Amino acid sequence: MKFYDFYMSNAAYRVRIALKLKGLEAEQVIVNLIEDEHRANWFEALNPQRMLPILEDGGIVVAQSLPILEYLEEVYPEPPLLPANTAGRAWVRSFAQSIASDMHPLMGRRVRRYLADRIGASAEDIDGWYRNWIAAGLSGLEGMLAARESPGGFCSGDAPTLADLCLVPQTYNARRFNRDLSPYPTILDIVARCNELPAFADSMPENQPDWKPMEGVIPGGR
Ligand SMILES: N[C@@H](CCC(=O)N[C@@H](CS)C(=O)NCC(=O)O)C(=O)O
């Protein structure tokens, strides 16, 4: 198995956690987004969307973090990262997709670069953009968690699911951009519990072999 990864990639971080929780060994292939390595021909041949992450398992190439997580769940079902019941799985998928489809695409590096380079937005404007969308997303997630019928220690029940795998990287990103997370106490509680698990701690950007200090990387920065 090969996993195309970059320490700073929020979507790849979700998959790193899953690989570790499931005890799967994957060769980590670093694709440096800062150096635009994802625009190289060899990578475009692998993923014409030119985005991380990518999982290669035997002859199978899977793009997009949520389909990668679902693939891992189907092929390597232990430990399960989805609840046993249909309603629980639907809730977890809704939660994960709120992050992956609604929040993350508005804040990614290529969007911030476009705002700066093509629209001429200032660093302050981009910070305001980020602040708006992260607050809207996190308050919706906090509401979803507060409305759970039987809250457990994690997003759904007492073990991590795909919901936690999406939540933890998104809050890491919010902290990296100095956002105050105190309005979201349930999120903070769950994230702290997740990060006590080695699979989550070992997947943090600063624990990756390609990590570099991110000082100066602000919304609007490179
Ligand atoms: N929906 C995709 C999002 C993937 C994505 O945004 N990847 C970013 C890194 S987190 C990327 O490769 N960006 C390329 C760029 O900035 O040009 C997923 O969940 O995998």
CSV table of C-alpha atoms and ligand atoms in Angstrom, one decimal:
chain,number,residue,atom,x,y,z
A,1,MET,CA,0.0,0.0,0.0
A,2,LYS,CA,1.2,3.5,-0.8
A,3,PHE,CA,-0.1,6.7,0.7
A,4,TYR,CA,0.6,10.1,-1.0
A,5,ASP,CA,0.8,12.5,1.8
A,6,PHE,CA,2.0,15.9,2.9
A,7,TYR,CA,2.2,17.0,6.6
A,8,MET,CA,0.2,20.1,6.0
A,9,SER,CA,-2.7,18.4,4.1
A,10,ASN,CA,-5.8,18.4,6.2
A,11,ALA,CA,-7.5,15.8,4.1
A,12,ALA,CA,-4.5,13.5,4.2
A,13,TYR,CA,-4.4,13.9,8.0
A,14,ARG,CA,-7.8,12.2,8.2
A,15,VAL,CA,-6.5,9.2,6.4
A,16,ARG,CA,-3.2,9.0,8.4
A,17,ILE,CA,-5.4,8.5,11.5
A,18,ALA,CA,-7.4,5.8,9.9
A,19,LEU,CA,-4.3,3.9,8.7
A,20,LYS,CA,-2.9,4.0,12.2
A,21,LEU,CA,-6.2,3.0,14.0
A,22,LYS,CA,-6.5,0.1,11.7
A,23,GLY,CA,-2.8,-0.9,12.1
A,24,LEU,CA,-2.1,-0.7,8.4
A,25,GLU,CA,1.4,-0.2,7.0
A,26,ALA,CA,1.6,2.1,4.0
A,27,GLU,CA,4.6,3.4,2.3
A,28,GLN,CA,4.4,7.2,2.8
A,29,VAL,CA,5.1,9.1,-0.5
A,30,ILE,CA,5.6,12.8,0.3
A,31,VAL,CA,4.2,15.2,-2.3
A,32,ASN,CA,5.3,18.7,-1.3
A,33,LEU,CA,2.4,21.1,-2.0
A,34,ILE,CA,4.5,24.1,-1.2
A,35,GLU,CA,6.9,23.1,-3.9
A,36,ASP,CA,4.0,22.4,-6.3
A,37,GLU,CA,5.0,18.7,-6.6
A,38,HIS,CA,1.3,17.9,-7.1
A,39,ARG,CA,1.5,19.7,-10.4
A,40,ALA,CA,4.2,17.4,-11.8
A,41,ASN,CA,3.2,15.2,-14.7
A,42,TRP,CA,3.8,12.0,-12.7
A,43,PHE,CA,1.3,13.0,-10.1
A,44,GLU,CA,-1.2,14.3,-12.6
A,45,ALA,CA,-1.1,10.9,-14.2
A,46,LEU,CA,-2.1,9.4,-10.8
A,47,ASN,CA,-4.7,12.1,-10.0
A,48,PRO,CA,-5.8,14.5,-12.7
A,49,GLN,CA,-7.4,16.6,-10.0
A,50,ARG,CA,-3.8,17.2,-8.7
A,51,MET,CA,-4.8,17.0,-5.1
A,52,LEU,CA,-3.8,15.0,-2.1
A,53,PRO,CA,-4.5,12.5,-0.6
A,54,ILE,CA,-4.2,9.4,-2.8
A,55,LEU,CA,-4.2,5.8,-1.6
A,56,GLU,CA,-2.8,3.1,-3.8
A,57,ASP,CA,-3.6,-0.5,-2.7
A,58,GLY,CA,-2.4,-3.1,-5.1
A,59,GLY,CA,-3.6,-1.9,-8.5
A,60,ILE,CA,-6.4,0.2,-6.9
A,61,VAL,CA,-6.0,4.0,-6.8
A,62,VAL,CA,-8.4,5.9,-4.7
A,63,ALA,CA,-8.7,9.7,-4.6
A,64,GLN,CA,-10.7,11.9,-2.1
A,65,SER,CA,-10.3,11.4,1.6
A,66,LEU,CA,-13.8,10.2,2.4
A,67,PRO,CA,-13.9,7.6,-0.4
A,68,ILE,CA,-10.4,6.5,0.8
A,69,LEU,CA,-11.8,6.1,4.4
A,70,GLU,CA,-14.8,4.2,3.1
A,71,TYR,CA,-12.5,2.0,1.0
A,72,LEU,CA,-10.4,1.2,4.1
A,73,GLU,CA,-13.5,0.5,6.1
A,74,GLU,CA,-14.7,-2.0,3.5
A,75,VAL,CA,-11.4,-3.8,2.8
A,76,TYR,CA,-10.0,-3.6,6.4
A,77,PRO,CA,-13.1,-3.5,8.6
A,78,GLU,CA,-11.3,-3.9,12.0
A,79,PRO,CA,-11.6,-1.9,14.1
A,80,PRO,CA,-14.8,-0.4,12.6
A,81,LEU,CA,-14.8,3.4,12.1
A,82,LEU,CA,-18.5,3.5,11.4
A,83,PRO,CA,-21.3,2.6,13.8
A,84,ALA,CA,-23.1,-0.7,13.6
A,85,ASN,CA,-26.5,0.7,12.9
A,86,THR,CA,-27.8,2.4,9.8
A,87,ALA,CA,-29.0,5.6,11.5
A,88,GLY,CA,-25.6,5.9,13.3
A,89,ARG,CA,-23.7,5.5,10.0
A,90,ALA,CA,-25.9,8.1,8.3
A,91,TRP,CA,-25.2,10.6,11.2
A,92,VAL,CA,-21.5,10.0,11.1
A,93,ARG,CA,-21.4,10.4,7.3
A,94,SER,CA,-23.4,13.7,7.5
A,95,PHE,CA,-21.0,15.0,10.1
A,96,ALA,CA,-17.9,14.0,8.2
A,97,GLN,CA,-19.3,15.4,5.0
A,98,SER,CA,-20.2,18.7,6.6
A,99,ILE,CA,-16.5,19.1,7.2
A,100,ALA,CA,-15.1,17.6,4.0
A,101,SER,CA,-17.6,19.1,1.6
A,102,ASP,CA,-18.9,22.3,3.2
A,103,MET,CA,-16.1,23.6,5.4
A,104,HIS,CA,-12.7,22.5,4.2
A,105,PRO,CA,-13.1,23.5,0.4
A,106,LEU,CA,-13.7,27.1,1.4
A,107,MET,CA,-10.5,27.4,3.4
A,108,GLY,CA,-7.9,25.4,1.5
A,109,ARG,CA,-4.5,26.7,0.4
A,110,ARG,CA,-5.5,27.0,-3.3
A,111,VAL,CA,-8.6,29.1,-2.4
A,112,ARG,CA,-6.5,31.4,-0.2
A,113,ARG,CA,-3.9,31.7,-2.9
A,114,TYR,CA,-6.6,32.6,-5.5
A,115,LEU,CA,-8.1,35.2,-3.2
A,116,ALA,CA,-4.7,36.8,-2.7
A,117,ASP,CA,-3.3,36.5,-6.2
A,118,ARG,CA,-6.4,36.8,-8.5
A,119,ILE,CA,-8.9,38.8,-6.4
A,120,GLY,CA,-6.2,41.0,-4.7
A,121,ALA,CA,-7.6,40.3,-1.2
A,122,SER,CA,-5.4,41.5,1.6
A,123,ALA,CA,-4.2,39.2,4.4
A,124,GLU,CA,-6.8,40.8,6.6
A,125,ASP,CA,-9.6,40.1,4.1
A,126,ILE,CA,-8.5,36.5,3.9
A,127,ASP,CA,-8.4,36.2,7.6
A,128,GLY,CA,-12.0,37.5,7.8
A,129,TRP,CA,-13.0,35.0,5.1
A,130,TYR,CA,-11.4,32.2,7.1
A,131,ARG,CA,-13.0,33.4,10.3
A,132,ASN,CA,-16.4,33.5,8.8
A,133,TRP,CA,-16.4,30.0,7.4
A,134,ILE,CA,-14.7,28.3,10.2
A,135,ALA,CA,-17.1,29.8,12.8
A,136,ALA,CA,-20.2,28.9,10.7
A,137,GLY,CA,-18.9,25.4,10.3
A,138,LEU,CA,-17.8,24.7,13.9
A,139,SER,CA,-21.0,26.2,15.3
A,140,GLY,CA,-23.0,23.8,13.1
A,141,LEU,CA,-20.9,20.9,14.2
A,142,GLU,CA,-21.3,21.9,17.9
A,143,GLY,CA,-25.0,22.0,17.4
A,144,MET,CA,-25.0,18.5,15.8
A,145,LEU,CA,-23.1,17.1,18.7
A,146,ALA,CA,-25.3,18.8,21.3
A,147,ALA,CA,-28.4,17.3,19.6
A,148,ARG,CA,-27.1,13.7,19.9
A,149,GLU,CA,-29.6,11.5,21.7
A,150,SER,CA,-26.9,9.4,23.5
A,151,PRO,CA,-23.6,11.3,23.7
A,152,GLY,CA,-20.5,9.3,24.2
A,153,GLY,CA,-16.9,10.2,24.6
A,154,PHE,CA,-16.4,10.6,20.8
A,155,CYS,CA,-18.5,12.2,18.1
A,156,SER,CA,-20.6,9.0,17.9
A,157,GLY,CA,-20.4,6.6,20.9
A,158,ASP,CA,-17.4,5.5,22.8
A,159,ALA,CA,-14.9,4.9,19.9
A,160,PRO,CA,-13.6,7.0,17.1
A,161,THR,CA,-15.5,7.1,13.8
A,162,LEU,CA,-15.0,8.9,10.5
A,163,ALA,CA,-16.6,11.9,12.2
A,164,ASP,CA,-13.7,12.2,14.7
A,165,LEU,CA,-11.2,11.6,11.8
A,166,CYS,CA,-12.6,14.7,10.1
A,167,LEU,CA,-13.1,16.8,13.2
A,168,VAL,CA,-9.6,16.6,14.6
A,169,PRO,CA,-7.7,17.9,11.5
A,170,GLN,CA,-10.2,20.7,11.0
A,171,THR,CA,-9.8,21.9,14.6
A,172,TYR,CA,-6.0,21.6,14.2
A,173,ASN,CA,-6.3,23.9,11.2
A,174,ALA,CA,-8.4,26.4,13.2
A,175,ARG,CA,-5.8,26.5,15.9
A,176,ARG,CA,-3.0,26.9,13.4
A,177,PHE,CA,-4.9,30.0,12.3
A,178,ASN,CA,-5.3,31.2,15.9
A,179,ARG,CA,-9.0,30.7,16.1
A,180,ASP,CA,-10.6,30.7,19.6
A,181,LEU,CA,-12.3,27.4,20.1
A,182,SER,CA,-13.8,28.1,23.5
A,183,PRO,CA,-17.3,28.6,22.0
A,184,TYR,CA,-17.3,24.9,21.1
A,185,PRO,CA,-16.9,23.0,24.4
A,186,THR,CA,-18.2,19.7,23.1
A,187,ILE,CA,-15.8,19.8,20.2
A,188,LEU,CA,-12.9,20.7,22.5
A,189,ASP,CA,-13.7,17.8,24.8
A,190,ILE,CA,-13.9,15.2,22.0
A,191,VAL,CA,-10.8,16.5,20.3
A,192,ALA,CA,-8.8,16.3,23.6
A,193,ARG,CA,-10.0,12.7,24.1
A,194,CYS,CA,-9.0,11.8,20.5
A,195,ASN,CA,-5.6,13.3,20.8
A,196,GLU,CA,-4.8,11.1,23.8
A,197,LEU,CA,-4.9,8.1,21.4
A,198,PRO,CA,-1.5,7.3,19.8
A,199,ALA,CA,-3.1,7.0,16.3
A,200,PHE,CA,-4.3,10.6,16.5
A,201,ALA,CA,-1.2,12.0,18.2
A,202,ASP,CA,1.2,10.3,15.7
A,203,SER,CA,-0.8,11.7,12.8
A,204,MET,CA,-0.4,15.3,13.8
A,205,PRO,CA,1.5,17.4,11.2
A,206,GLU,CA,4.4,18.0,13.6
A,207,ASN,CA,4.9,14.3,14.0
A,208,GLN,CA,5.4,13.7,10.3
A,209,PRO,CA,8.8,13.1,8.7
A,210,ASP,CA,8.4,16.0,6.3
A,211,TRP,CA,7.2,18.5,8.9
A,212,LYS,CA,8.6,22.0,8.8
A,213,PRO,CA,7.7,24.8,11.2
A,214,MET,CA,4.7,26.6,9.9
A,215,GLU,CA,5.5,30.1,11.4
A,216,GLY,CA,4.5,32.8,9.1
A,217,VAL,CA,1.9,30.6,7.3
A,218,ILE,CA,-1.2,32.7,7.8
A,219,PRO,CA,-4.4,32.9,5.9
A,220,GLY,CA,-3.3,34.8,2.8
A,221,GLY,CA,0.2,33.4,3.2
A,222,ARG,CA,1.6,30.7,0.9
B,1,LIG,N1,-12.2,16.8,-1.1
B,1,LIG,C1,-10.8,16.5,-1.1
B,1,LIG,C2,-9.9,17.7,-0.8
B,1,LIG,C3,-8.5,17.5,-1.1
B,1,LIG,C4,-7.7,18.7,-0.9
B,1,LIG,O1,-8.2,19.9,-0.7
B,1,LIG,N2,-6.4,18.5,-0.9
B,1,LIG,C5,-5.5,19.7,-0.7
B,1,LIG,C6,-4.6,19.4,0.5
B,1,LIG,S1,-5.5,19.3,1.9
B,1,LIG,C7,-4.6,19.8,-2.0
B,1,LIG,O2,-4.1,18.8,-2.5
B,1,LIG,N3,-4.5,21.0,-2.5
B,1,LIG,C8,-3.7,21.2,-3.7
B,1,LIG,C9,-3.5,22.7,-3.9
B,1,LIG,O3,-3.5,23.4,-2.9
B,1,LIG,O4,-3.3,23.0,-5.1
B,1,LIG,C10,-10.5,15.3,-0.1
B,1,LIG,O5,-11.2,15.2,0.9
B,1,LIG,O6,-9.6,14.6,-0.3
